[in-house]
mmCIF file of C-alpha atoms in Angstrom:
data_model
loop_
_atom_site.group_PDB
_atom_site.id
_atom_site.type_symbol
_atom_site.label_atom_id
_atom_site.label_comp_id
_atom_site.label_asym_id
_atom_site.label_seq_id
_atom_site.Cartn_x
_atom_site.Cartn_y
_atom_site.Cartn_z
ATOM 1 C CA MET A 1 -0.073 0.169 0.099
ATOM 2 C CA LYS A 2 1.017 3.169 -0.592
ATOM 3 C CA ILE A 3 -0.396 6.327 0.962
ATOM 4 C CA SER A 4 -0.509 10.235 -0.230
ATOM 5 C CA GLY A 5 1.014 11.454 3.562
ATOM 6 C CA ARG A 6 4.291 12.365 2.338
ATOM 7 C CA ASN A 7 5.590 11.925 6.019
ATOM 8 C CA PHE A 8 6.551 7.825 6.483
ATOM 9 C CA ILE A 9 8.719 7.937 9.722
ATOM 10 C CA GLN A 10 10.281 4.775 10.354
ATOM 11 C CA GLY A 11 11.080 3.682 14.180
ATOM 12 C CA LYS A 12 9.696 1.845 17.337
ATOM 13 C CA VAL A 13 7.232 1.975 20.142
ATOM 14 C CA VAL A 14 8.922 2.965 23.393
ATOM 15 C CA ASP A 15 5.747 3.590 25.367
ATOM 16 C CA ILE A 16 1.716 3.872 25.336
ATOM 17 C CA LYS A 17 0.035 5.077 27.767
ATOM 18 C CA LYS A 18 -3.592 4.604 27.615
ATOM 19 C CA GLY A 19 -7.053 7.106 28.396
ATOM 20 C CA ALA A 20 -10.485 6.958 28.753
ATOM 21 C CA THR A 21 -10.512 6.497 24.822
ATOM 22 C CA THR A 22 -7.499 8.616 23.956
ATOM 23 C CA ALA A 23 -3.864 7.219 23.936
ATOM 24 C CA HIS A 24 -0.687 8.697 23.485
ATOM 25 C CA VAL A 25 2.208 6.619 22.204
ATOM 26 C CA HIS A 26 5.606 7.683 22.033
ATOM 27 C CA ILE A 27 8.274 6.590 18.576
ATOM 28 C CA GLU A 28 11.039 6.219 18.787
ATOM 29 C CA ILE A 29 12.976 7.367 15.510
ATOM 30 C CA ALA A 30 15.493 8.063 13.870
ATOM 31 C CA GLY A 31 18.346 10.307 16.167
ATOM 32 C CA GLY A 32 16.490 9.226 19.466
ATOM 33 C CA VAL A 33 14.191 11.351 19.002
ATOM 34 C CA VAL A 34 10.522 10.879 20.418
ATOM 35 C CA LEU A 35 7.469 11.615 19.025
ATOM 36 C CA THR A 36 4.144 11.575 20.559
ATOM 37 C CA ALA A 37 1.183 10.554 18.605
ATOM 38 C CA SER A 38 -2.513 10.825 20.224
ATOM 39 C CA ILE A 39 -4.779 8.232 18.678
ATOM 40 C CA THR A 40 -7.681 6.084 19.371
ATOM 41 C CA ASN A 41 -6.685 3.287 22.663
ATOM 42 C CA GLU A 42 -9.649 1.486 19.732
ATOM 43 C CA ALA A 43 -6.127 1.950 17.220
ATOM 44 C CA VAL A 44 -3.981 1.202 19.779
ATOM 45 C CA GLU A 45 -5.910 -2.578 20.175
ATOM 46 C CA ASP A 46 -6.149 -3.218 16.766
ATOM 47 C CA LEU A 47 -2.456 -2.328 15.878
ATOM 48 C CA LYS A 48 -1.796 -4.335 18.766
ATOM 49 C CA LEU A 49 0.803 -1.150 19.218
ATOM 50 C CA GLU A 50 3.301 -2.718 22.366
ATOM 51 C CA LYS A 51 6.476 -1.065 23.756
ATOM 52 C CA GLY A 52 9.853 -2.458 21.474
ATOM 53 C CA LYS A 53 7.275 -2.285 18.026
ATOM 54 C CA ALA A 54 8.598 -1.484 15.150
ATOM 55 C CA CYS A 55 5.863 0.602 13.313
ATOM 56 C CA HIS A 56 6.254 3.716 11.528
ATOM 57 C CA ALA A 57 4.487 7.673 12.096
ATOM 58 C CA LEU A 58 2.274 8.739 9.398
ATOM 59 C CA ILE A 59 2.084 12.497 9.203
ATOM 60 C CA LYS A 60 0.079 14.625 6.118
ATOM 61 C CA ALA A 61 2.001 17.139 4.782
ATOM 62 C CA SER A 62 -0.343 20.146 5.800
ATOM 63 C CA ASP A 63 -0.415 19.307 9.596
ATOM 64 C CA VAL A 64 3.498 19.936 9.736
ATOM 65 C CA MET A 65 4.649 23.524 10.854
ATOM 66 C CA VAL A 66 8.033 25.482 10.402
ATOM 67 C CA ALA A 67 9.911 27.273 13.336
ATOM 68 C CA VAL A 68 12.684 29.334 13.600
ATOM 69 C CA ASP A 69 14.404 31.183 16.569
ATOM 70 C CA MET B 1 8.595 30.919 23.830
ATOM 71 C CA LYS B 2 7.166 26.715 24.642
ATOM 72 C CA ILE B 3 4.838 25.403 22.578
ATOM 73 C CA SER B 4 1.858 22.915 23.748
ATOM 74 C CA GLY B 5 2.370 20.917 20.217
ATOM 75 C CA ARG B 6 4.844 18.020 21.525
ATOM 76 C CA ASN B 7 6.538 16.926 18.252
ATOM 77 C CA PHE B 8 9.872 20.299 17.562
ATOM 78 C CA ILE B 9 12.205 18.397 15.884
ATOM 79 C CA GLN B 10 15.251 19.931 14.360
ATOM 80 C CA GLY B 11 16.569 20.375 11.054
ATOM 81 C CA LYS B 12 17.668 22.333 8.713
ATOM 82 C CA VAL B 13 15.681 23.359 4.978
ATOM 83 C CA VAL B 14 16.947 20.825 2.731
ATOM 84 C CA ASP B 15 14.341 22.252 -0.119
ATOM 85 C CA ILE B 16 11.398 24.755 -0.575
ATOM 86 C CA LYS B 17 8.487 24.976 -3.855
ATOM 87 C CA LYS B 18 6.767 27.667 -3.893
ATOM 88 C CA GLY B 19 3.491 27.244 -5.442
ATOM 89 C CA ALA B 20 0.546 30.379 -6.251
ATOM 90 C CA THR B 21 -0.399 30.395 -2.798
ATOM 91 C CA THR B 22 1.108 27.189 -1.104
ATOM 92 C CA ALA B 23 5.149 26.249 -0.158
ATOM 93 C CA HIS B 24 5.988 22.621 0.732
ATOM 94 C CA VAL B 25 9.212 23.280 1.866
ATOM 95 C CA HIS B 26 11.581 19.891 2.994
ATOM 96 C CA ILE B 27 12.927 19.618 6.077
ATOM 97 C CA GLU B 28 15.787 17.436 6.934
ATOM 98 C CA ILE B 29 15.918 15.901 10.816
ATOM 99 C CA ALA B 30 18.424 13.675 12.201
ATOM 100 C CA GLY B 31 19.400 10.371 10.352
ATOM 101 C CA GLY B 32 19.212 11.847 7.382
ATOM 102 C CA VAL B 33 14.945 11.275 6.996
ATOM 103 C CA VAL B 34 13.650 13.871 4.927
ATOM 104 C CA LEU B 35 10.395 15.504 6.123
ATOM 105 C CA THR B 36 7.574 17.761 3.868
ATOM 106 C CA ALA B 37 5.300 20.570 5.415
ATOM 107 C CA SER B 38 3.165 22.417 3.739
ATOM 108 C CA ILE B 39 2.616 25.636 4.371
ATOM 109 C CA THR B 40 1.701 29.326 3.158
ATOM 110 C CA ASN B 41 4.555 31.436 1.043
ATOM 111 C CA GLU B 42 3.966 34.795 3.705
ATOM 112 C CA ALA B 43 4.935 32.066 6.615
ATOM 113 C CA VAL B 44 7.849 31.248 3.544
ATOM 114 C CA GLU B 45 8.623 34.725 3.338
ATOM 115 C CA ASP B 46 7.799 35.800 6.724
ATOM 116 C CA LEU B 47 10.492 33.047 8.108
ATOM 117 C CA LYS B 48 13.061 34.153 5.287
ATOM 118 C CA LEU B 49 13.613 30.016 4.942
ATOM 119 C CA GLU B 50 15.918 28.689 2.808
ATOM 120 C CA LYS B 51 18.447 26.086 2.270
ATOM 121 C CA GLY B 52 20.185 25.423 4.401
ATOM 122 C CA LYS B 53 18.913 27.107 7.249
ATOM 123 C CA ALA B 54 18.168 25.804 11.010
ATOM 124 C CA CYS B 55 14.630 25.414 11.984
ATOM 125 C CA HIS B 56 12.339 22.766 13.789
ATOM 126 C CA ALA B 57 8.953 21.138 12.521
ATOM 127 C CA LEU B 58 6.376 21.838 14.401
ATOM 128 C CA ILE B 59 3.824 18.867 14.620
ATOM 129 C CA LYS B 60 0.345 18.501 17.234
ATOM 130 C CA ALA B 61 0.523 15.202 18.666
ATOM 131 C CA SER B 62 -3.028 14.847 17.470
ATOM 132 C CA ASP B 63 -1.966 14.791 13.943
ATOM 133 C CA VAL B 64 0.477 11.542 13.892
ATOM 134 C CA MET B 65 -0.977 8.350 12.590
ATOM 135 C CA VAL B 66 0.507 5.850 13.773
ATOM 136 C CA ALA B 67 1.345 2.096 10.937
ATOM 137 C CA VAL B 68 2.246 -1.364 11.123
ATOM 138 C CA ASP B 69 3.092 -4.180 8.836
ATOM 139 C CA MET C 1 -0.454 -2.812 6.285
ATOM 140 C CA LYS C 2 -2.949 -1.352 8.926
ATOM 141 C CA ILE C 3 -2.801 2.141 9.848
ATOM 142 C CA SER C 4 -4.816 3.931 12.665
ATOM 143 C CA GLY C 5 -6.304 6.660 11.396
ATOM 144 C CA ARG C 6 -9.535 4.966 11.735
ATOM 145 C CA ASN C 7 -11.612 5.658 8.776
ATOM 146 C CA PHE C 8 -10.253 4.147 6.046
ATOM 147 C CA ILE C 9 -12.687 3.866 3.306
ATOM 148 C CA GLN C 10 -13.142 2.228 -0.653
ATOM 149 C CA GLY C 11 -13.705 4.282 -3.500
ATOM 150 C CA LYS C 12 -12.550 5.240 -6.675
ATOM 151 C CA VAL C 13 -10.653 8.400 -8.386
ATOM 152 C CA VAL C 14 -13.393 10.457 -10.333
ATOM 153 C CA ASP C 15 -11.618 13.463 -11.170
ATOM 154 C CA ILE C 16 -8.446 14.631 -10.652
ATOM 155 C CA LYS C 17 -7.172 19.015 -10.814
ATOM 156 C CA LYS C 18 -3.654 19.794 -10.134
ATOM 157 C CA GLY C 19 -2.511 23.418 -9.379
ATOM 158 C CA ALA C 20 1.046 24.707 -9.032
ATOM 159 C CA THR C 21 1.878 22.854 -5.530
ATOM 160 C CA THR C 22 -1.764 20.907 -4.513
ATOM 161 C CA ALA C 23 -3.619 18.551 -6.010
ATOM 162 C CA HIS C 24 -8.093 18.144 -5.456
ATOM 163 C CA VAL C 25 -9.037 14.456 -5.951
ATOM 164 C CA HIS C 26 -11.977 13.669 -6.111
ATOM 165 C CA ILE C 27 -12.611 9.818 -5.034
ATOM 166 C CA GLU C 28 -16.598 8.678 -5.472
ATOM 167 C CA ILE C 29 -17.113 5.899 -2.659
ATOM 168 C CA ALA C 30 -19.536 4.021 -2.332
ATOM 169 C CA GLY C 31 -23.679 6.015 -2.448
ATOM 170 C CA GLY C 32 -22.994 7.787 -4.559
ATOM 171 C CA VAL C 33 -20.449 10.383 -2.357
ATOM 172 C CA VAL C 34 -17.756 12.463 -3.907
ATOM 173 C CA LEU C 35 -14.798 13.276 -1.593
ATOM 174 C CA THR C 36 -12.504 16.008 -2.234
ATOM 175 C CA ALA C 37 -8.681 15.538 -0.796
ATOM 176 C CA SER C 38 -5.980 17.972 -1.293
ATOM 177 C CA ILE C 39 -3.036 16.929 -1.494
ATOM 178 C CA THR C 40 0.217 17.543 -2.522
ATOM 179 C CA ASN C 41 1.335 17.042 -6.408
ATOM 180 C CA GLU C 42 3.688 15.134 -5.415
ATOM 181 C CA ALA C 43 2.330 12.155 -3.518
ATOM 182 C CA VAL C 44 -0.412 12.094 -6.957
ATOM 183 C CA GLU C 45 2.875 11.340 -8.674
ATOM 184 C CA ASP C 46 4.364 8.572 -6.058
ATOM 185 C CA LEU C 47 0.782 6.946 -6.110
ATOM 186 C CA LYS C 48 0.083 7.393 -10.334
ATOM 187 C CA LEU C 49 -3.232 8.305 -9.108
ATOM 188 C CA GLU C 50 -5.398 8.730 -12.439
ATOM 189 C CA LYS C 51 -9.407 9.028 -13.465
ATOM 190 C CA GLY C 52 -10.966 5.143 -12.414
ATOM 191 C CA LYS C 53 -8.235 3.967 -9.773
ATOM 192 C CA ALA C 54 -9.002 2.174 -7.325
ATOM 193 C CA CYS C 55 -8.578 4.017 -3.792
ATOM 194 C CA HIS C 56 -9.212 4.422 -0.696
ATOM 195 C CA ALA C 57 -10.074 7.582 1.632
ATOM 196 C CA LEU C 58 -8.279 7.974 5.023
ATOM 197 C CA ILE C 59 -9.242 10.625 7.074
ATOM 198 C CA LYS C 60 -8.349 10.684 11.017
ATOM 199 C CA ALA C 61 -10.630 10.182 13.527
ATOM 200 C CA SER C 62 -9.872 13.659 14.989
ATOM 201 C CA ASP C 63 -10.354 15.595 12.031
ATOM 202 C CA VAL C 64 -13.754 13.969 11.693
ATOM 203 C CA MET C 65 -16.519 17.025 12.220
ATOM 204 C CA VAL C 66 -20.072 16.255 13.022
ATOM 205 C CA ALA C 67 -23.406 17.912 12.625
ATOM 206 C CA VAL C 68 -26.744 18.403 13.189
ATOM 207 C CA ASP C 69 -29.391 20.308 11.869
ATOM 208 C CA MET D 1 -25.633 27.927 6.607
ATOM 209 C CA LYS D 2 -22.523 26.869 4.372
ATOM 210 C CA ILE D 3 -19.183 26.017 5.188
ATOM 211 C CA SER D 4 -16.489 25.821 3.196
ATOM 212 C CA GLY D 5 -15.178 21.873 4.317
ATOM 213 C CA ARG D 6 -15.500 20.211 1.356
ATOM 214 C CA ASN D 7 -16.760 17.163 3.220
ATOM 215 C CA PHE D 8 -19.865 17.099 4.118
ATOM 216 C CA ILE D 9 -21.780 13.766 4.682
ATOM 217 C CA GLN D 10 -25.069 12.492 5.252
ATOM 218 C CA GLY D 11 -25.285 9.228 7.820
ATOM 219 C CA LYS D 12 -27.027 8.712 11.330
ATOM 220 C CA VAL D 13 -24.987 8.579 14.837
ATOM 221 C CA VAL D 14 -25.052 4.331 15.142
ATOM 222 C CA ASP D 15 -23.176 4.216 18.649
ATOM 223 C CA ILE D 16 -21.530 7.083 21.294
ATOM 224 C CA LYS D 17 -18.458 6.799 23.934
ATOM 225 C CA LYS D 18 -18.086 8.809 25.732
ATOM 226 C CA GLY D 19 -14.559 9.289 27.492
ATOM 227 C CA ALA D 20 -12.805 11.834 30.674
ATOM 228 C CA THR D 21 -12.788 15.296 27.503
ATOM 229 C CA THR D 22 -13.022 12.876 24.487
ATOM 230 C CA ALA D 23 -15.732 11.425 23.132
ATOM 231 C CA HIS D 24 -15.716 8.565 19.825
ATOM 232 C CA VAL D 25 -18.952 9.350 17.968
ATOM 233 C CA HIS D 26 -19.792 6.249 15.448
ATOM 234 C CA ILE D 27 -21.024 7.519 12.165
ATOM 235 C CA GLU D 28 -23.061 5.318 9.434
ATOM 236 C CA ILE D 29 -22.857 6.130 6.034
ATOM 237 C CA ALA D 30 -24.520 5.534 2.560
ATOM 238 C CA GLY D 31 -23.157 1.562 1.615
ATOM 239 C CA GLY D 32 -22.775 0.896 5.486
ATOM 240 C CA VAL D 33 -19.878 2.404 5.851
ATOM 241 C CA VAL D 34 -18.952 3.624 9.511
ATOM 242 C CA LEU D 35 -16.922 6.701 10.255
ATOM 243 C CA THR D 36 -15.581 7.702 13.607
ATOM 244 C CA ALA D 37 -15.494 11.298 14.636
ATOM 245 C CA SER D 38 -12.965 12.012 17.876
ATOM 246 C CA ILE D 39 -14.833 14.801 19.157
ATOM 247 C CA THR D 40 -15.558 17.113 22.623
ATOM 248 C CA ASN D 41 -17.550 15.615 25.703
ATOM 249 C CA GLU D 42 -19.331 18.796 25.502
ATOM 250 C CA ALA D 43 -19.637 18.969 21.796
ATOM 251 C CA VAL D 44 -21.486 15.780 22.229
ATOM 252 C CA GLU D 45 -24.292 17.416 24.780
ATOM 253 C CA ASP D 46 -24.261 20.735 22.728
ATOM 254 C CA LEU D 47 -25.509 18.780 19.918
ATOM 255 C CA LYS D 48 -27.473 16.456 21.381
ATOM 256 C CA LEU D 49 -26.542 13.732 19.953
ATOM 257 C CA GLU D 50 -27.406 9.779 20.475
ATOM 258 C CA LYS D 51 -28.136 6.952 18.897
ATOM 259 C CA GLY D 52 -30.264 7.285 15.865
ATOM 260 C CA LYS D 53 -29.950 10.369 15.425
ATOM 261 C CA ALA D 54 -30.064 12.020 12.376
ATOM 262 C CA CYS D 55 -26.595 13.911 10.912
ATOM 263 C CA HIS D 56 -23.969 14.776 9.019
ATOM 264 C CA ALA D 57 -19.607 14.566 9.558
ATOM 265 C CA LEU D 58 -17.618 17.164 7.677
ATOM 266 C CA ILE D 59 -14.064 17.521 6.882
ATOM 267 C CA LYS D 60 -12.355 19.642 5.255
ATOM 268 C CA ALA D 61 -10.247 18.633 2.605
ATOM 269 C CA SER D 62 -6.788 18.976 3.437
ATOM 270 C CA ASP D 63 -7.875 16.120 6.480
ATOM 271 C CA VAL D 64 -8.655 13.485 3.927
ATOM 272 C CA MET D 65 -5.678 11.823 2.607
ATOM 273 C CA VAL D 66 -5.586 8.540 -0.125
ATOM 274 C CA ALA D 67 -4.425 5.306 -0.946
ATOM 275 C CA VAL D 68 -3.393 2.808 -3.173
ATOM 276 C CA ASP D 69 -2.499 -0.302 -3.392
ATOM 277 C CA MET E 1 -27.634 24.074 12.337
ATOM 278 C CA LYS E 2 -24.911 22.949 14.710
ATOM 279 C CA ILE E 3 -21.605 21.776 15.098
ATOM 280 C CA SER E 4 -19.281 19.654 17.266
ATOM 281 C CA GLY E 5 -16.225 21.903 16.243
ATOM 282 C CA ARG E 6 -16.386 24.903 19.331
ATOM 283 C CA ASN E 7 -15.084 27.441 17.184
ATOM 284 C CA PHE E 8 -16.919 29.715 15.475
ATOM 285 C CA ILE E 9 -15.770 32.771 15.876
ATOM 286 C CA GLN E 10 -17.787 35.363 13.897
ATOM 287 C CA GLY E 11 -15.942 37.838 11.248
ATOM 288 C CA LYS E 12 -15.433 39.260 7.980
ATOM 289 C CA VAL E 13 -13.900 39.164 5.361
ATOM 290 C CA VAL E 14 -10.571 41.479 4.561
ATOM 291 C CA ASP E 15 -8.939 39.549 1.915
ATOM 292 C CA ILE E 16 -8.757 37.095 -0.551
ATOM 293 C CA LYS E 17 -6.090 35.417 -2.592
ATOM 294 C CA LYS E 18 -6.504 32.879 -4.706
ATOM 295 C CA GLY E 19 -4.076 30.428 -5.724
ATOM 296 C CA ALA E 20 -4.210 27.390 -8.675
ATOM 297 C CA THR E 21 -6.227 25.201 -6.468
ATOM 298 C CA THR E 22 -6.537 27.251 -2.869
ATOM 299 C CA ALA E 23 -7.355 29.861 -1.649
ATOM 300 C CA HIS E 24 -5.993 32.199 1.147
ATOM 301 C CA VAL E 25 -9.053 34.227 2.599
ATOM 302 C CA HIS E 26 -8.543 36.691 5.457
ATOM 303 C CA ILE E 27 -11.622 37.164 8.423
ATOM 304 C CA GLU E 28 -11.617 40.075 11.065
ATOM 305 C CA ILE E 29 -12.412 39.292 13.853
ATOM 306 C CA ALA E 30 -13.133 40.918 17.566
ATOM 307 C CA GLY E 31 -10.441 42.998 18.749
ATOM 308 C CA GLY E 32 -8.615 43.822 14.945
ATOM 309 C CA VAL E 33 -7.511 39.770 14.796
ATOM 310 C CA VAL E 34 -7.431 38.821 11.708
ATOM 311 C CA LEU E 35 -7.632 35.535 10.646
ATOM 312 C CA THR E 36 -6.235 33.562 6.910
ATOM 313 C CA ALA E 37 -7.953 30.400 6.189
ATOM 314 C CA SER E 38 -6.585 28.077 3.601
ATOM 315 C CA ILE E 39 -9.557 26.919 1.488
ATOM 316 C CA THR E 40 -9.579 25.202 -1.567
ATOM 317 C CA ASN E 41 -11.042 27.642 -4.532
ATOM 318 C CA GLU E 42 -13.967 25.806 -4.739
ATOM 319 C CA ALA E 43 -15.219 26.987 -1.426
ATOM 320 C CA VAL E 44 -14.352 30.496 -1.964
ATOM 321 C CA GLU E 45 -16.992 30.334 -5.189
ATOM 322 C CA ASP E 46 -19.633 28.304 -3.838
ATOM 323 C CA LEU E 47 -19.715 30.302 -0.457
ATOM 324 C CA LYS E 48 -19.773 33.824 -3.005
ATOM 325 C CA LEU E 49 -17.163 35.028 -0.366
ATOM 326 C CA GLU E 50 -15.811 38.590 -1.603
ATOM 327 C CA LYS E 51 -14.242 41.223 0.817
ATOM 328 C CA GLY E 52 -16.476 42.177 2.936
ATOM 329 C CA LYS E 53 -18.775 39.556 3.651
ATOM 330 C CA ALA E 54 -19.913 38.398 6.954
ATOM 331 C CA CYS E 55 -18.531 34.526 8.102
ATOM 332 C CA HIS E 56 -17.612 33.088 10.521
ATOM 333 C CA ALA E 57 -14.000 30.905 11.494
ATOM 334 C CA LEU E 58 -14.861 26.937 12.224
ATOM 335 C CA ILE E 59 -11.825 25.483 13.844
ATOM 336 C CA LYS E 60 -11.670 22.139 15.630
ATOM 337 C CA ALA E 61 -10.650 22.326 19.028
ATOM 338 C CA SER E 62 -8.107 18.857 18.101
ATOM 339 C CA ASP E 63 -5.755 22.079 15.825
ATOM 340 C CA VAL E 64 -5.472 24.544 18.526
ATOM 341 C CA MET E 65 -2.180 24.513 19.483
ATOM 342 C CA VAL E 66 -1.384 27.088 23.072
ATOM 343 C CA ALA E 67 1.747 29.269 23.125
ATOM 344 C CA VAL E 68 3.402 30.048 26.411
ATOM 345 C CA ASP E 69 6.804 32.956 26.539
ATOM 346 C CA MET F 1 11.239 32.256 18.013
ATOM 347 C CA LYS F 2 9.128 32.054 14.722
ATOM 348 C CA ILE F 3 6.472 29.475 13.609
ATOM 349 C CA SER F 4 5.182 29.244 10.247
ATOM 350 C CA GLY F 5 1.418 28.941 11.589
ATOM 351 C CA ARG F 6 -0.761 32.139 10.548
ATOM 352 C CA ASN F 7 -3.015 32.535 13.849
ATOM 353 C CA PHE F 8 -1.006 33.083 16.516
ATOM 354 C CA ILE F 9 -3.449 35.361 18.441
ATOM 355 C CA GLN F 10 -3.406 36.892 21.917
ATOM 356 C CA GLY F 11 -5.451 35.423 25.204
ATOM 357 C CA LYS F 12 -5.700 34.012 28.519
ATOM 358 C CA VAL F 13 -6.307 31.082 29.981
ATOM 359 C CA VAL F 14 -9.776 30.808 31.510
ATOM 360 C CA ASP F 15 -10.476 27.497 32.489
ATOM 361 C CA ILE F 16 -8.785 24.178 32.166
ATOM 362 C CA LYS F 17 -10.418 21.341 31.852
ATOM 363 C CA LYS F 18 -8.102 17.596 32.183
ATOM 364 C CA GLY F 19 -9.168 13.733 31.579
ATOM 365 C CA ALA F 20 -7.868 11.088 31.345
ATOM 366 C CA THR F 21 -4.825 11.526 28.961
ATOM 367 C CA THR F 22 -6.144 15.048 26.434
ATOM 368 C CA ALA F 23 -7.191 18.473 28.242
ATOM 369 C CA HIS F 24 -8.978 21.106 27.421
ATOM 370 C CA VAL F 25 -8.702 24.357 27.631
ATOM 371 C CA HIS F 26 -10.059 27.080 27.186
ATOM 372 C CA ILE F 27 -8.485 30.755 25.989
ATOM 373 C CA GLU F 28 -10.253 34.148 25.881
ATOM 374 C CA ILE F 29 -9.125 35.946 23.268
ATOM 375 C CA ALA F 30 -10.288 39.887 22.050
ATOM 376 C CA GLY F 31 -13.770 40.958 22.489
ATOM 377 C CA GLY F 32 -14.436 38.247 25.242
ATOM 378 C CA VAL F 33 -14.160 35.030 22.546
ATOM 379 C CA VAL F 34 -13.593 32.458 24.441
ATOM 380 C CA LEU F 35 -11.853 29.636 22.049
ATOM 381 C CA THR F 36 -11.216 26.218 22.881
ATOM 382 C CA ALA F 37 -7.817 23.895 22.580
ATOM 383 C CA SER F 38 -7.863 20.495 23.035
ATOM 384 C CA ILE F 39 -4.707 19.445 24.408
ATOM 385 C CA THR F 40 -1.952 16.644 25.898
ATOM 386 C CA ASN F 41 -2.799 16.514 29.890
ATOM 387 C CA GLU F 42 1.161 16.272 29.441
ATOM 388 C CA ALA F 43 1.691 20.105 27.860
ATOM 389 C CA VAL F 44 -0.471 21.595 30.184
ATOM 390 C CA GLU F 45 1.666 20.130 32.955
ATOM 391 C CA ASP F 46 4.915 21.046 30.478
ATOM 392 C CA LEU F 47 4.179 24.846 30.205
ATOM 393 C CA LYS F 48 2.044 25.224 33.483
ATOM 394 C CA LEU F 49 -0.888 26.421 32.622
ATOM 395 C CA GLU F 50 -3.483 28.027 34.922
ATOM 396 C CA LYS F 51 -6.090 30.192 34.798
ATOM 397 C CA GLY F 52 -4.990 33.535 34.530
ATOM 398 C CA LYS F 53 -2.028 32.784 32.578
ATOM 399 C CA ALA F 54 -1.247 35.129 29.798
ATOM 400 C CA CYS F 55 -0.829 32.718 26.785
ATOM 401 C CA HIS F 56 -1.186 32.601 22.678
ATOM 402 C CA ALA F 57 -3.857 30.241 20.799
ATOM 403 C CA LEU F 58 -1.856 28.869 17.432
ATOM 404 C CA ILE F 59 -3.798 27.369 14.539
ATOM 405 C CA LYS F 60 -2.496 26.450 10.994
ATOM 406 C CA ALA F 61 -3.570 28.347 7.983
ATOM 407 C CA SER F 62 -5.392 24.800 6.373
ATOM 408 C CA ASP F 63 -6.975 23.919 9.985
ATOM 409 C CA VAL F 64 -9.387 26.527 9.492
ATOM 410 C CA MET F 65 -12.265 26.959 7.672
ATOM 411 C CA VAL F 66 -14.945 29.412 6.224
ATOM 412 C CA ALA F 67 -19.266 29.546 7.414
ATOM 413 C CA VAL F 68 -21.646 31.855 6.211
ATOM 414 C CA ASP F 69 -25.084 32.506 6.696
#
């Protein structure tokens, strides 16, 4: 499968915090950078996410901002 | 300044393609990963973005999805 | 591949309008409903999108609003 | 009222799961497709959403991705 | 019509810049604050937007970030 | 720091409701308009948000819709 979302970044799950309906998944990518994804608990279960699991972060280009000093 | 957006990733601009109103900015982050940000031309000018410029990519956690094989 | 985005809707491309950097892709789903996706021209080329091609629309649950009369 | 969001899809609420602050609303649209909307509990109450209620899903075109096999 | 999106802000159109597919609409709200909305050209036409027209800006709560000094 | 997000609106925190993982922060801006931001609990703590604190709301232009009567 190919997806139009331009940012598809290899990583692995390093932490999952489930709330009542929304979970925060922490994904370590290259260089030790850790991303936070806020997704549904349902998705966490459907994808069988757990610490150490290989995954990709997927981000649409229109959701990326740029900041400079 | 501190921002609630949980993903604030250090990088540098490696390419900019301006369209009529919308620009695509490519940002190289750790490990040679290149992100694409779709932002307004106005922001490109306001931030004086140009190839080689140090920057951060900023992404809200609720805009990050997870994919697994 | 499985994706956390909860809305993965089968359809086919019925129209593509490319702009300078951003394209609008129209996708017909069940019941003759036509969705509009605003994606990068780059993605249109990468996915080899063209009229009649089978595809899915992918939408994160946090990007869906509800309206009532 | 008319809204710029290009995807305004007729359906009815088939399930609501309220969390501590965020609710997941399931909306059945044409062809038996069920969408998931992640919205605030406050909105669920304000719109008096309940199972069986007619509604529309509203999605901005820039939040729709495309996937192909 | 009522919409789940929690931010529905009264204003008027003060400027429109149409690109090839994407338009930037500037909306003045209370206190002289000017918002920028990036929407499709198609929506600009469909809503008959023009300078001086009364409108509302609509923003989903999950798309609002917070910044502090 | 300068950010590409075109909507950076001065205000102050008037209410915070923390859920299990997601918090709703209410920000009063000019003219008594109150915005709702849905952000992570983690961000609320990191930014030391509390009632009365000066802040800005930050919204990407591609996340702003327009509505007309």
